[in-house]
Amino acid sequence: MADTLAPQARSERMARIKGKDTKPELWLRRLVHGMGFRYRLQAKWDVLHLGRSWADKCQPRVESQEQVIREARDHLRNNPPPEDNSMISA
């Protein structure tokens, strides 16, 4: 399929798309790094360190959908999201 936009217009549109280093991503990377986990930015989803000892301790959770919903509601009731939207980049 041929591009319907001129190269300059396509360049301007693509320049507005921010896919990396957003505020939520930087916050999460600092949090994960502070917890002692290391990762590479070249590949996506590289925080899965299956060889780590803590990964062996993770057990699959067998819960019903109602239990998961109840747990999520309880968590959000006890830990409400921030009101100021400071983690959302425009």
PDB file of N, CA and C in Angstrom:
ATOM      1  N   MET A   1       0.845  -1.176   0.000  1.00  0.00           N
ATOM      2  CA  MET A   1       0.000   0.000   0.000  1.00  0.00           C
ATOM      3  C   MET A   1       0.891   1.241   0.000  1.00  0.00           C
ATOM      4  N   ALA A   2       0.609   2.138  -0.885  1.00  0.00           N
ATOM      5  CA  ALA A   2       1.400   3.359  -1.010  1.00  0.00           C
ATOM      6  C   ALA A   2       1.019   4.345   0.087  1.00  0.00           C
ATOM      7  N   ASP A   3       1.994   5.111   0.502  1.00  0.00           N
ATOM      8  CA  ASP A   3       1.757   6.127   1.524  1.00  0.00           C
ATOM      9  C   ASP A   3       1.010   7.297   0.893  1.00  0.00           C
ATOM     10  N   THR A   4      -0.059   7.733   1.541  1.00  0.00           N
ATOM     11  CA  THR A   4      -0.874   8.816   0.984  1.00  0.00           C
ATOM     12  C   THR A   4      -0.392  10.193   1.409  1.00  0.00           C
ATOM     13  N   LEU A   5       0.561  10.250   2.318  1.00  0.00           N
ATOM     14  CA  LEU A   5       1.075  11.538   2.788  1.00  0.00           C
ATOM     15  C   LEU A   5       2.415  11.850   2.140  1.00  0.00           C
ATOM     16  N   ALA A   6       2.686  13.127   2.023  1.00  0.00           N
ATOM     17  CA  ALA A   6       3.988  13.562   1.542  1.00  0.00           C
ATOM     18  C   ALA A   6       5.032  13.241   2.612  1.00  0.00           C
ATOM     19  N   PRO A   7       6.275  13.057   2.219  1.00  0.00           N
ATOM     20  CA  PRO A   7       7.308  12.713   3.205  1.00  0.00           C
ATOM     21  C   PRO A   7       7.409  13.707   4.364  1.00  0.00           C
ATOM     22  N   GLN A   8       7.253  14.996   4.078  1.00  0.00           N
ATOM     23  CA  GLN A   8       7.336  15.998   5.143  1.00  0.00           C
ATOM     24  C   GLN A   8       6.176  15.845   6.125  1.00  0.00           C
ATOM     25  N   ALA A   9       4.967  15.636   5.608  1.00  0.00           N
ATOM     26  CA  ALA A   9       3.796  15.462   6.473  1.00  0.00           C
ATOM     27  C   ALA A   9       3.926  14.188   7.301  1.00  0.00           C
ATOM     28  N   ARG A  10       4.416  13.111   6.682  1.00  0.00           N
ATOM     29  CA  ARG A  10       4.610  11.858   7.410  1.00  0.00           C
ATOM     30  C   ARG A  10       5.651  12.051   8.515  1.00  0.00           C
ATOM     31  N   SER A  11       6.710  12.773   8.215  1.00  0.00           N
ATOM     32  CA  SER A  11       7.753  13.026   9.200  1.00  0.00           C
ATOM     33  C   SER A  11       7.215  13.818  10.384  1.00  0.00           C
ATOM     34  N   GLU A  12       6.392  14.826  10.112  1.00  0.00           N
ATOM     35  CA  GLU A  12       5.815  15.628  11.192  1.00  0.00           C
ATOM     36  C   GLU A  12       4.906  14.786  12.084  1.00  0.00           C
ATOM     37  N   ARG A  13       4.101  13.930  11.476  1.00  0.00           N
ATOM     38  CA  ARG A  13       3.210  13.068  12.269  1.00  0.00           C
ATOM     39  C   ARG A  13       3.998  12.073  13.109  1.00  0.00           C
ATOM     40  N   MET A  14       4.992  11.464  12.510  1.00  0.00           N
ATOM     41  CA  MET A  14       5.768  10.458  13.236  1.00  0.00           C
ATOM     42  C   MET A  14       6.584  11.096  14.356  1.00  0.00           C
ATOM     43  N   ALA A  15       6.990  12.350  14.189  1.00  0.00           N
ATOM     44  CA  ALA A  15       7.765  13.032  15.226  1.00  0.00           C
ATOM     45  C   ALA A  15       6.928  13.276  16.477  1.00  0.00           C
ATOM     46  N   ARG A  16       5.608  13.364  16.322  1.00  0.00           N
ATOM     47  CA  ARG A  16       4.735  13.596  17.472  1.00  0.00           C
ATOM     48  C   ARG A  16       4.460  12.335  18.278  1.00  0.00           C
ATOM     49  N   ILE A  17       4.783  11.179  17.727  1.00  0.00           N
ATOM     50  CA  ILE A  17       4.525   9.919  18.425  1.00  0.00           C
ATOM     51  C   ILE A  17       5.690   9.634  19.358  1.00  0.00           C
ATOM     52  N   LYS A  18       5.380   9.552  20.654  1.00  0.00           N
ATOM     53  CA  LYS A  18       6.425   9.280  21.633  1.00  0.00           C
ATOM     54  C   LYS A  18       6.223   7.860  22.141  1.00  0.00           C
ATOM     55  N   GLY A  19       7.117   6.970  21.800  1.00  0.00           N
ATOM     56  CA  GLY A  19       6.963   5.575  22.184  1.00  0.00           C
ATOM     57  C   GLY A  19       7.900   5.142  23.283  1.00  0.00           C
ATOM     58  N   LYS A  20       8.939   5.934  23.545  1.00  0.00           N
ATOM     59  CA  LYS A  20       9.917   5.549  24.557  1.00  0.00           C
ATOM     60  C   LYS A  20      10.122   6.695  25.534  1.00  0.00           C
ATOM     61  N   ASP A  21      10.598   6.345  26.714  1.00  0.00           N
ATOM     62  CA  ASP A  21      10.967   7.307  27.755  1.00  0.00           C
ATOM     63  C   ASP A  21       9.796   8.200  28.169  1.00  0.00           C
ATOM     64  N   THR A  22       8.606   7.630  28.262  1.00  0.00           N
ATOM     65  CA  THR A  22       7.462   8.376  28.776  1.00  0.00           C
ATOM     66  C   THR A  22       7.568   8.443  30.295  1.00  0.00           C
ATOM     67  N   LYS A  23       6.837   9.342  30.926  1.00  0.00           N
ATOM     68  CA  LYS A  23       6.913   9.481  32.380  1.00  0.00           C
ATOM     69  C   LYS A  23       6.572   8.186  33.107  1.00  0.00           C
ATOM     70  N   PRO A  24       5.483   7.490  32.721  1.00  0.00           N
ATOM     71  CA  PRO A  24       5.198   6.231  33.423  1.00  0.00           C
ATOM     72  C   PRO A  24       6.293   5.189  33.229  1.00  0.00           C
ATOM     73  N   GLU A  25       6.885   5.142  32.033  1.00  0.00           N
ATOM     74  CA  GLU A  25       7.947   4.175  31.777  1.00  0.00           C
ATOM     75  C   GLU A  25       9.179   4.494  32.620  1.00  0.00           C
ATOM     76  N   LEU A  26       9.570   5.759  32.694  1.00  0.00           N
ATOM     77  CA  LEU A  26      10.730   6.136  33.500  1.00  0.00           C
ATOM     78  C   LEU A  26      10.482   5.859  34.972  1.00  0.00           C
ATOM     79  N   TRP A  27       9.257   6.121  35.449  1.00  0.00           N
ATOM     80  CA  TRP A  27       8.914   5.845  36.843  1.00  0.00           C
ATOM     81  C   TRP A  27       9.056   4.355  37.135  1.00  0.00           C
ATOM     82  N   LEU A  28       8.535   3.522  36.239  1.00  0.00           N
ATOM     83  CA  LEU A  28       8.607   2.079  36.439  1.00  0.00           C
ATOM     84  C   LEU A  28      10.046   1.588  36.373  1.00  0.00           C
ATOM     85  N   ARG A  29      10.839   2.124  35.448  1.00  0.00           N
ATOM     86  CA  ARG A  29      12.239   1.700  35.354  1.00  0.00           C
ATOM     87  C   ARG A  29      13.004   2.061  36.615  1.00  0.00           C
ATOM     88  N   ARG A  30      12.750   3.261  37.172  1.00  0.00           N
ATOM     89  CA  ARG A  30      13.422   3.638  38.423  1.00  0.00           C
ATOM     90  C   ARG A  30      13.001   2.725  39.568  1.00  0.00           C
ATOM     91  N   LEU A  31      11.709   2.409  39.615  1.00  0.00           N
ATOM     92  CA  LEU A  31      11.203   1.531  40.662  1.00  0.00           C
ATOM     93  C   LEU A  31      11.832   0.148  40.565  1.00  0.00           C
ATOM     94  N   VAL A  32      11.843  -0.433  39.377  1.00  0.00           N
ATOM     95  CA  VAL A  32      12.403  -1.773  39.189  1.00  0.00           C
ATOM     96  C   VAL A  32      13.898  -1.766  39.485  1.00  0.00           C
ATOM     97  N   HIS A  33      14.598  -0.738  39.054  1.00  0.00           N
ATOM     98  CA  HIS A  33      16.034  -0.640  39.316  1.00  0.00           C
ATOM     99  C   HIS A  33      16.292  -0.496  40.807  1.00  0.00           C
ATOM    100  N   GLY A  34      15.462   0.284  41.486  1.00  0.00           N
ATOM    101  CA  GLY A  34      15.612   0.461  42.924  1.00  0.00           C
ATOM    102  C   GLY A  34      15.365  -0.818  43.697  1.00  0.00           C
ATOM    103  N   MET A  35      14.567  -1.720  43.126  1.00  0.00           N
ATOM    104  CA  MET A  35      14.308  -3.007  43.764  1.00  0.00           C
ATOM    105  C   MET A  35      15.462  -3.978  43.541  1.00  0.00           C
ATOM    106  N   GLY A  36      16.440  -3.588  42.733  1.00  0.00           N
ATOM    107  CA  GLY A  36      17.612  -4.424  42.524  1.00  0.00           C
ATOM    108  C   GLY A  36      17.592  -5.236  41.249  1.00  0.00           C
ATOM    109  N   PHE A  37      16.576  -5.074  40.427  1.00  0.00           N
ATOM    110  CA  PHE A  37      16.506  -5.826  39.184  1.00  0.00           C
ATOM    111  C   PHE A  37      17.190  -5.036  38.079  1.00  0.00           C
ATOM    112  N   ARG A  38      17.869  -5.746  37.217  1.00  0.00           N
ATOM    113  CA  ARG A  38      18.561  -5.101  36.104  1.00  0.00           C
ATOM    114  C   ARG A  38      17.945  -5.592  34.803  1.00  0.00           C
ATOM    115  N   TYR A  39      17.991  -4.760  33.799  1.00  0.00           N
ATOM    116  CA  TYR A  39      17.345  -5.078  32.540  1.00  0.00           C
ATOM    117  C   TYR A  39      18.046  -4.332  31.431  1.00  0.00           C
ATOM    118  N   ARG A  40      17.710  -4.695  30.202  1.00  0.00           N
ATOM    119  CA  ARG A  40      18.241  -3.998  29.033  1.00  0.00           C
ATOM    120  C   ARG A  40      17.105  -3.277  28.334  1.00  0.00           C
ATOM    121  N   LEU A  41      17.377  -2.122  27.794  1.00  0.00           N
ATOM    122  CA  LEU A  41      16.340  -1.350  27.119  1.00  0.00           C
ATOM    123  C   LEU A  41      16.211  -1.720  25.645  1.00  0.00           C
ATOM    124  N   GLN A  42      17.155  -2.477  25.098  1.00  0.00           N
ATOM    125  CA  GLN A  42      17.108  -2.781  23.672  1.00  0.00           C
ATOM    126  C   GLN A  42      15.937  -3.693  23.322  1.00  0.00           C
ATOM    127  N   ALA A  43      15.598  -4.599  24.214  1.00  0.00           N
ATOM    128  CA  ALA A  43      14.511  -5.538  23.935  1.00  0.00           C
ATOM    129  C   ALA A  43      13.319  -5.214  24.817  1.00  0.00           C
ATOM    130  N   LYS A  44      12.130  -5.420  24.292  1.00  0.00           N
ATOM    131  CA  LYS A  44      10.937  -5.196  25.099  1.00  0.00           C
ATOM    132  C   LYS A  44      10.724  -6.389  26.018  1.00  0.00           C
ATOM    133  N   TRP A  45      10.079  -6.134  27.146  1.00  0.00           N
ATOM    134  CA  TRP A  45       9.714  -7.163  28.113  1.00  0.00           C
ATOM    135  C   TRP A  45      10.937  -7.926  28.609  1.00  0.00           C
ATOM    136  N   ASP A  46      12.019  -7.238  28.871  1.00  0.00           N
ATOM    137  CA  ASP A  46      13.241  -7.897  29.310  1.00  0.00           C
ATOM    138  C   ASP A  46      13.353  -7.922  30.826  1.00  0.00           C
ATOM    139  N   VAL A  47      12.282  -7.670  31.535  1.00  0.00           N
ATOM    140  CA  VAL A  47      12.337  -7.695  32.990  1.00  0.00           C
ATOM    141  C   VAL A  47      12.033  -9.109  33.494  1.00  0.00           C
ATOM    142  N   LEU A  48      11.783 -10.033  32.599  1.00  0.00           N
ATOM    143  CA  LEU A  48      11.532 -11.418  32.987  1.00  0.00           C
ATOM    144  C   LEU A  48      12.859 -12.141  33.154  1.00  0.00           C
ATOM    145  N   HIS A  49      13.350 -12.198  34.357  1.00  0.00           N
ATOM    146  CA  HIS A  49      14.600 -12.899  34.635  1.00  0.00           C
ATOM    147  C   HIS A  49      14.254 -14.286  35.141  1.00  0.00           C
ATOM    148  N   LEU A  50      13.989 -15.194  34.223  1.00  0.00           N
ATOM    149  CA  LEU A  50      13.535 -16.519  34.621  1.00  0.00           C
ATOM    150  C   LEU A  50      14.610 -17.297  35.372  1.00  0.00           C
ATOM    151  N   GLY A  51      15.866 -16.939  35.220  1.00  0.00           N
ATOM    152  CA  GLY A  51      16.925 -17.645  35.919  1.00  0.00           C
ATOM    153  C   GLY A  51      17.113 -17.191  37.351  1.00  0.00           C
ATOM    154  N   ARG A  52      16.429 -16.131  37.757  1.00  0.00           N
ATOM    155  CA  ARG A  52      16.580 -15.617  39.115  1.00  0.00           C
ATOM    156  C   ARG A  52      15.871 -16.508  40.113  1.00  0.00           C
ATOM    157  N   SER A  53      16.361 -16.514  41.332  1.00  0.00           N
ATOM    158  CA  SER A  53      15.778 -17.382  42.355  1.00  0.00           C
ATOM    159  C   SER A  53      14.355 -16.970  42.707  1.00  0.00           C
ATOM    160  N   TRP A  54      14.042 -15.671  42.649  1.00  0.00           N
ATOM    161  CA  TRP A  54      12.691 -15.257  43.004  1.00  0.00           C
ATOM    162  C   TRP A  54      11.677 -15.726  41.981  1.00  0.00           C
ATOM    163  N   ALA A  55      12.109 -15.950  40.737  1.00  0.00           N
ATOM    164  CA  ALA A  55      11.176 -16.428  39.719  1.00  0.00           C
ATOM    165  C   ALA A  55      10.729 -17.853  40.020  1.00  0.00           C
ATOM    166  N   ASP A  56      11.608 -18.652  40.651  1.00  0.00           N
ATOM    167  CA  ASP A  56      11.240 -20.022  41.001  1.00  0.00           C
ATOM    168  C   ASP A  56      10.198 -20.051  42.104  1.00  0.00           C
ATOM    169  N   LYS A  57      10.158 -19.012  42.922  1.00  0.00           N
ATOM    170  CA  LYS A  57       9.225 -18.980  44.044  1.00  0.00           C
ATOM    171  C   LYS A  57       7.826 -18.548  43.625  1.00  0.00           C
ATOM    172  N   CYS A  58       7.692 -18.008  42.436  1.00  0.00           N
ATOM    173  CA  CYS A  58       6.381 -17.562  41.963  1.00  0.00           C
ATOM    174  C   CYS A  58       5.550 -18.777  41.574  1.00  0.00           C
ATOM    175  N   GLN A  59       4.442 -18.922  42.214  1.00  0.00           N
ATOM    176  CA  GLN A  59       3.544 -20.040  41.937  1.00  0.00           C
ATOM    177  C   GLN A  59       2.336 -19.527  41.162  1.00  0.00           C
ATOM    178  N   PRO A  60       1.813 -20.345  40.257  1.00  0.00           N
ATOM    179  CA  PRO A  60       0.598 -19.908  39.561  1.00  0.00           C
ATOM    180  C   PRO A  60      -0.559 -19.792  40.534  1.00  0.00           C
ATOM    181  N   ARG A  61      -1.365 -18.787  40.342  1.00  0.00           N
ATOM    182  CA  ARG A  61      -2.499 -18.546  41.242  1.00  0.00           C
ATOM    183  C   ARG A  61      -3.768 -19.076  40.591  1.00  0.00           C
ATOM    184  N   VAL A  62      -4.420 -19.963  41.296  1.00  0.00           N
ATOM    185  CA  VAL A  62      -5.667 -20.528  40.789  1.00  0.00           C
ATOM    186  C   VAL A  62      -6.806 -19.838  41.530  1.00  0.00           C
ATOM    187  N   GLU A  63      -7.399 -18.859  40.872  1.00  0.00           N
ATOM    188  CA  GLU A  63      -8.478 -18.089  41.477  1.00  0.00           C
ATOM    189  C   GLU A  63      -9.607 -17.947  40.478  1.00  0.00           C
ATOM    190  N   SER A  64     -10.781 -17.760  41.000  1.00  0.00           N
ATOM    191  CA  SER A  64     -11.914 -17.511  40.120  1.00  0.00           C
ATOM    192  C   SER A  64     -11.906 -16.039  39.709  1.00  0.00           C
ATOM    193  N   GLN A  65     -12.668 -15.732  38.699  1.00  0.00           N
ATOM    194  CA  GLN A  65     -12.747 -14.353  38.223  1.00  0.00           C
ATOM    195  C   GLN A  65     -13.296 -13.442  39.316  1.00  0.00           C
ATOM    196  N   GLU A  66     -14.246 -13.945  40.092  1.00  0.00           N
ATOM    197  CA  GLU A  66     -14.827 -13.147  41.168  1.00  0.00           C
ATOM    198  C   GLU A  66     -13.784 -12.811  42.231  1.00  0.00           C
ATOM    199  N   GLN A  67     -12.906 -13.760  42.544  1.00  0.00           N
ATOM    200  CA  GLN A  67     -11.861 -13.505  43.536  1.00  0.00           C
ATOM    201  C   GLN A  67     -10.889 -12.435  43.043  1.00  0.00           C
ATOM    202  N   VAL A  68     -10.534 -12.510  41.767  1.00  0.00           N
ATOM    203  CA  VAL A  68      -9.609 -11.525  41.202  1.00  0.00           C
ATOM    204  C   VAL A  68     -10.248 -10.138  41.221  1.00  0.00           C
ATOM    205  N   ILE A  69     -11.518 -10.051  40.842  1.00  0.00           N
ATOM    206  CA  ILE A  69     -12.215  -8.762  40.837  1.00  0.00           C
ATOM    207  C   ILE A  69     -12.322  -8.212  42.254  1.00  0.00           C
ATOM    208  N   ARG A  70     -12.656  -9.068  43.214  1.00  0.00           N
ATOM    209  CA  ARG A  70     -12.770  -8.628  44.608  1.00  0.00           C
ATOM    210  C   ARG A  70     -11.418  -8.127  45.128  1.00  0.00           C
ATOM    211  N   GLU A  71     -10.353  -8.854  44.800  1.00  0.00           N
ATOM    212  CA  GLU A  71      -9.021  -8.442  45.247  1.00  0.00           C
ATOM    213  C   GLU A  71      -8.614  -7.114  44.611  1.00  0.00           C
ATOM    214  N   ALA A  72      -8.931  -6.922  43.331  1.00  0.00           N
ATOM    215  CA  ALA A  72      -8.603  -5.662  42.658  1.00  0.00           C
ATOM    216  C   ALA A  72      -9.385  -4.502  43.265  1.00  0.00           C
ATOM    217  N   ARG A  73     -10.664  -4.724  43.553  1.00  0.00           N
ATOM    218  CA  ARG A  73     -11.466  -3.665  44.184  1.00  0.00           C
ATOM    219  C   ARG A  73     -10.924  -3.307  45.558  1.00  0.00           C
ATOM    220  N   ASP A  74     -10.579  -4.321  46.352  1.00  0.00           N
ATOM    221  CA  ASP A  74     -10.019  -4.061  47.681  1.00  0.00           C
ATOM    222  C   ASP A  74      -8.718  -3.281  47.580  1.00  0.00           C
ATOM    223  N   HIS A  75      -7.880  -3.660  46.619  1.00  0.00           N
ATOM    224  CA  HIS A  75      -6.597  -2.969  46.448  1.00  0.00           C
ATOM    225  C   HIS A  75      -6.823  -1.506  46.068  1.00  0.00           C
ATOM    226  N   LEU A  76      -7.734  -1.261  45.118  1.00  0.00           N
ATOM    227  CA  LEU A  76      -7.989   0.118  44.696  1.00  0.00           C
ATOM    228  C   LEU A  76      -8.677   0.927  45.788  1.00  0.00           C
ATOM    229  N   ARG A  77      -9.466   0.276  46.619  1.00  0.00           N
ATOM    230  CA  ARG A  77     -10.107   0.977  47.730  1.00  0.00           C
ATOM    231  C   ARG A  77      -9.050   1.403  48.755  1.00  0.00           C
ATOM    232  N   ASN A  78      -8.081   0.534  49.012  1.00  0.00           N
ATOM    233  CA  ASN A  78      -7.041   0.826  50.004  1.00  0.00           C
ATOM    234  C   ASN A  78      -5.904   1.664  49.436  1.00  0.00           C
ATOM    235  N   ASN A  79      -5.700   1.623  48.115  1.00  0.00           N
ATOM    236  CA  ASN A  79      -4.613   2.353  47.462  1.00  0.00           C
ATOM    237  C   ASN A  79      -5.172   3.105  46.258  1.00  0.00           C
ATOM    238  N   PRO A  80      -5.869   4.210  46.468  1.00  0.00           N
ATOM    239  CA  PRO A  80      -6.467   4.915  45.325  1.00  0.00           C
ATOM    240  C   PRO A  80      -5.390   5.498  44.416  1.00  0.00           C
ATOM    241  N   PRO A  81      -5.678   5.568  43.113  1.00  0.00           N
ATOM    242  CA  PRO A  81      -4.711   6.157  42.191  1.00  0.00           C
ATOM    243  C   PRO A  81      -4.551   7.644  42.476  1.00  0.00           C
ATOM    244  N   PRO A  82      -3.413   8.240  42.079  1.00  0.00           N
ATOM    245  CA  PRO A  82      -3.204   9.670  42.327  1.00  0.00           C
ATOM    246  C   PRO A  82      -4.235  10.514  41.587  1.00  0.00           C
ATOM    247  N   GLU A  83      -4.611  11.613  42.200  1.00  0.00           N
ATOM    248  CA  GLU A  83      -5.639  12.490  41.633  1.00  0.00           C
ATOM    249  C   GLU A  83      -5.079  13.469  40.605  1.00  0.00           C
ATOM    250  N   ASP A  84      -3.770  13.709  40.633  1.00  0.00           N
ATOM    251  CA  ASP A  84      -3.209  14.799  39.835  1.00  0.00           C
ATOM    252  C   ASP A  84      -2.780  14.395  38.427  1.00  0.00           C
ATOM    253  N   ASN A  85      -2.864  13.129  38.057  1.00  0.00           N
ATOM    254  CA  ASN A  85      -2.472  12.656  36.727  1.00  0.00           C
ATOM    255  C   ASN A  85      -1.026  13.002  36.388  1.00  0.00           C
ATOM    256  N   SER A  86      -0.168  13.086  37.378  1.00  0.00           N
ATOM    257  CA  SER A  86       1.230  13.439  37.125  1.00  0.00           C
ATOM    258  C   SER A  86       1.978  12.321  36.412  1.00  0.00           C
ATOM    259  N   MET A  87       1.452  11.109  36.453  1.00  0.00           N
ATOM    260  CA  MET A  87       2.125   9.993  35.802  1.00  0.00           C
ATOM    261  C   MET A  87       1.731   9.855  34.335  1.00  0.00           C
ATOM    262  N   ILE A  88       0.773  10.627  33.888  1.00  0.00           N
ATOM    263  CA  ILE A  88       0.294  10.524  32.513  1.00  0.00           C
ATOM    264  C   ILE A  88       0.908  11.650  31.704  1.00  0.00           C
ATOM    265  N   SER A  89       1.626  11.286  30.640  1.00  0.00           N
ATOM    266  CA  SER A  89       2.222  12.323  29.799  1.00  0.00           C
ATOM    267  C   SER A  89       1.280  12.633  28.644  1.00  0.00           C
ATOM    268  N   ALA A  90       1.231  13.880  28.286  1.00  0.00           N
ATOM    269  CA  ALA A  90       0.308  14.299  27.221  1.00  0.00           C
ATOM    270  C   ALA A  90       0.933  14.115  25.871  1.00  0.00           C
TER     271      ALA A  90
END
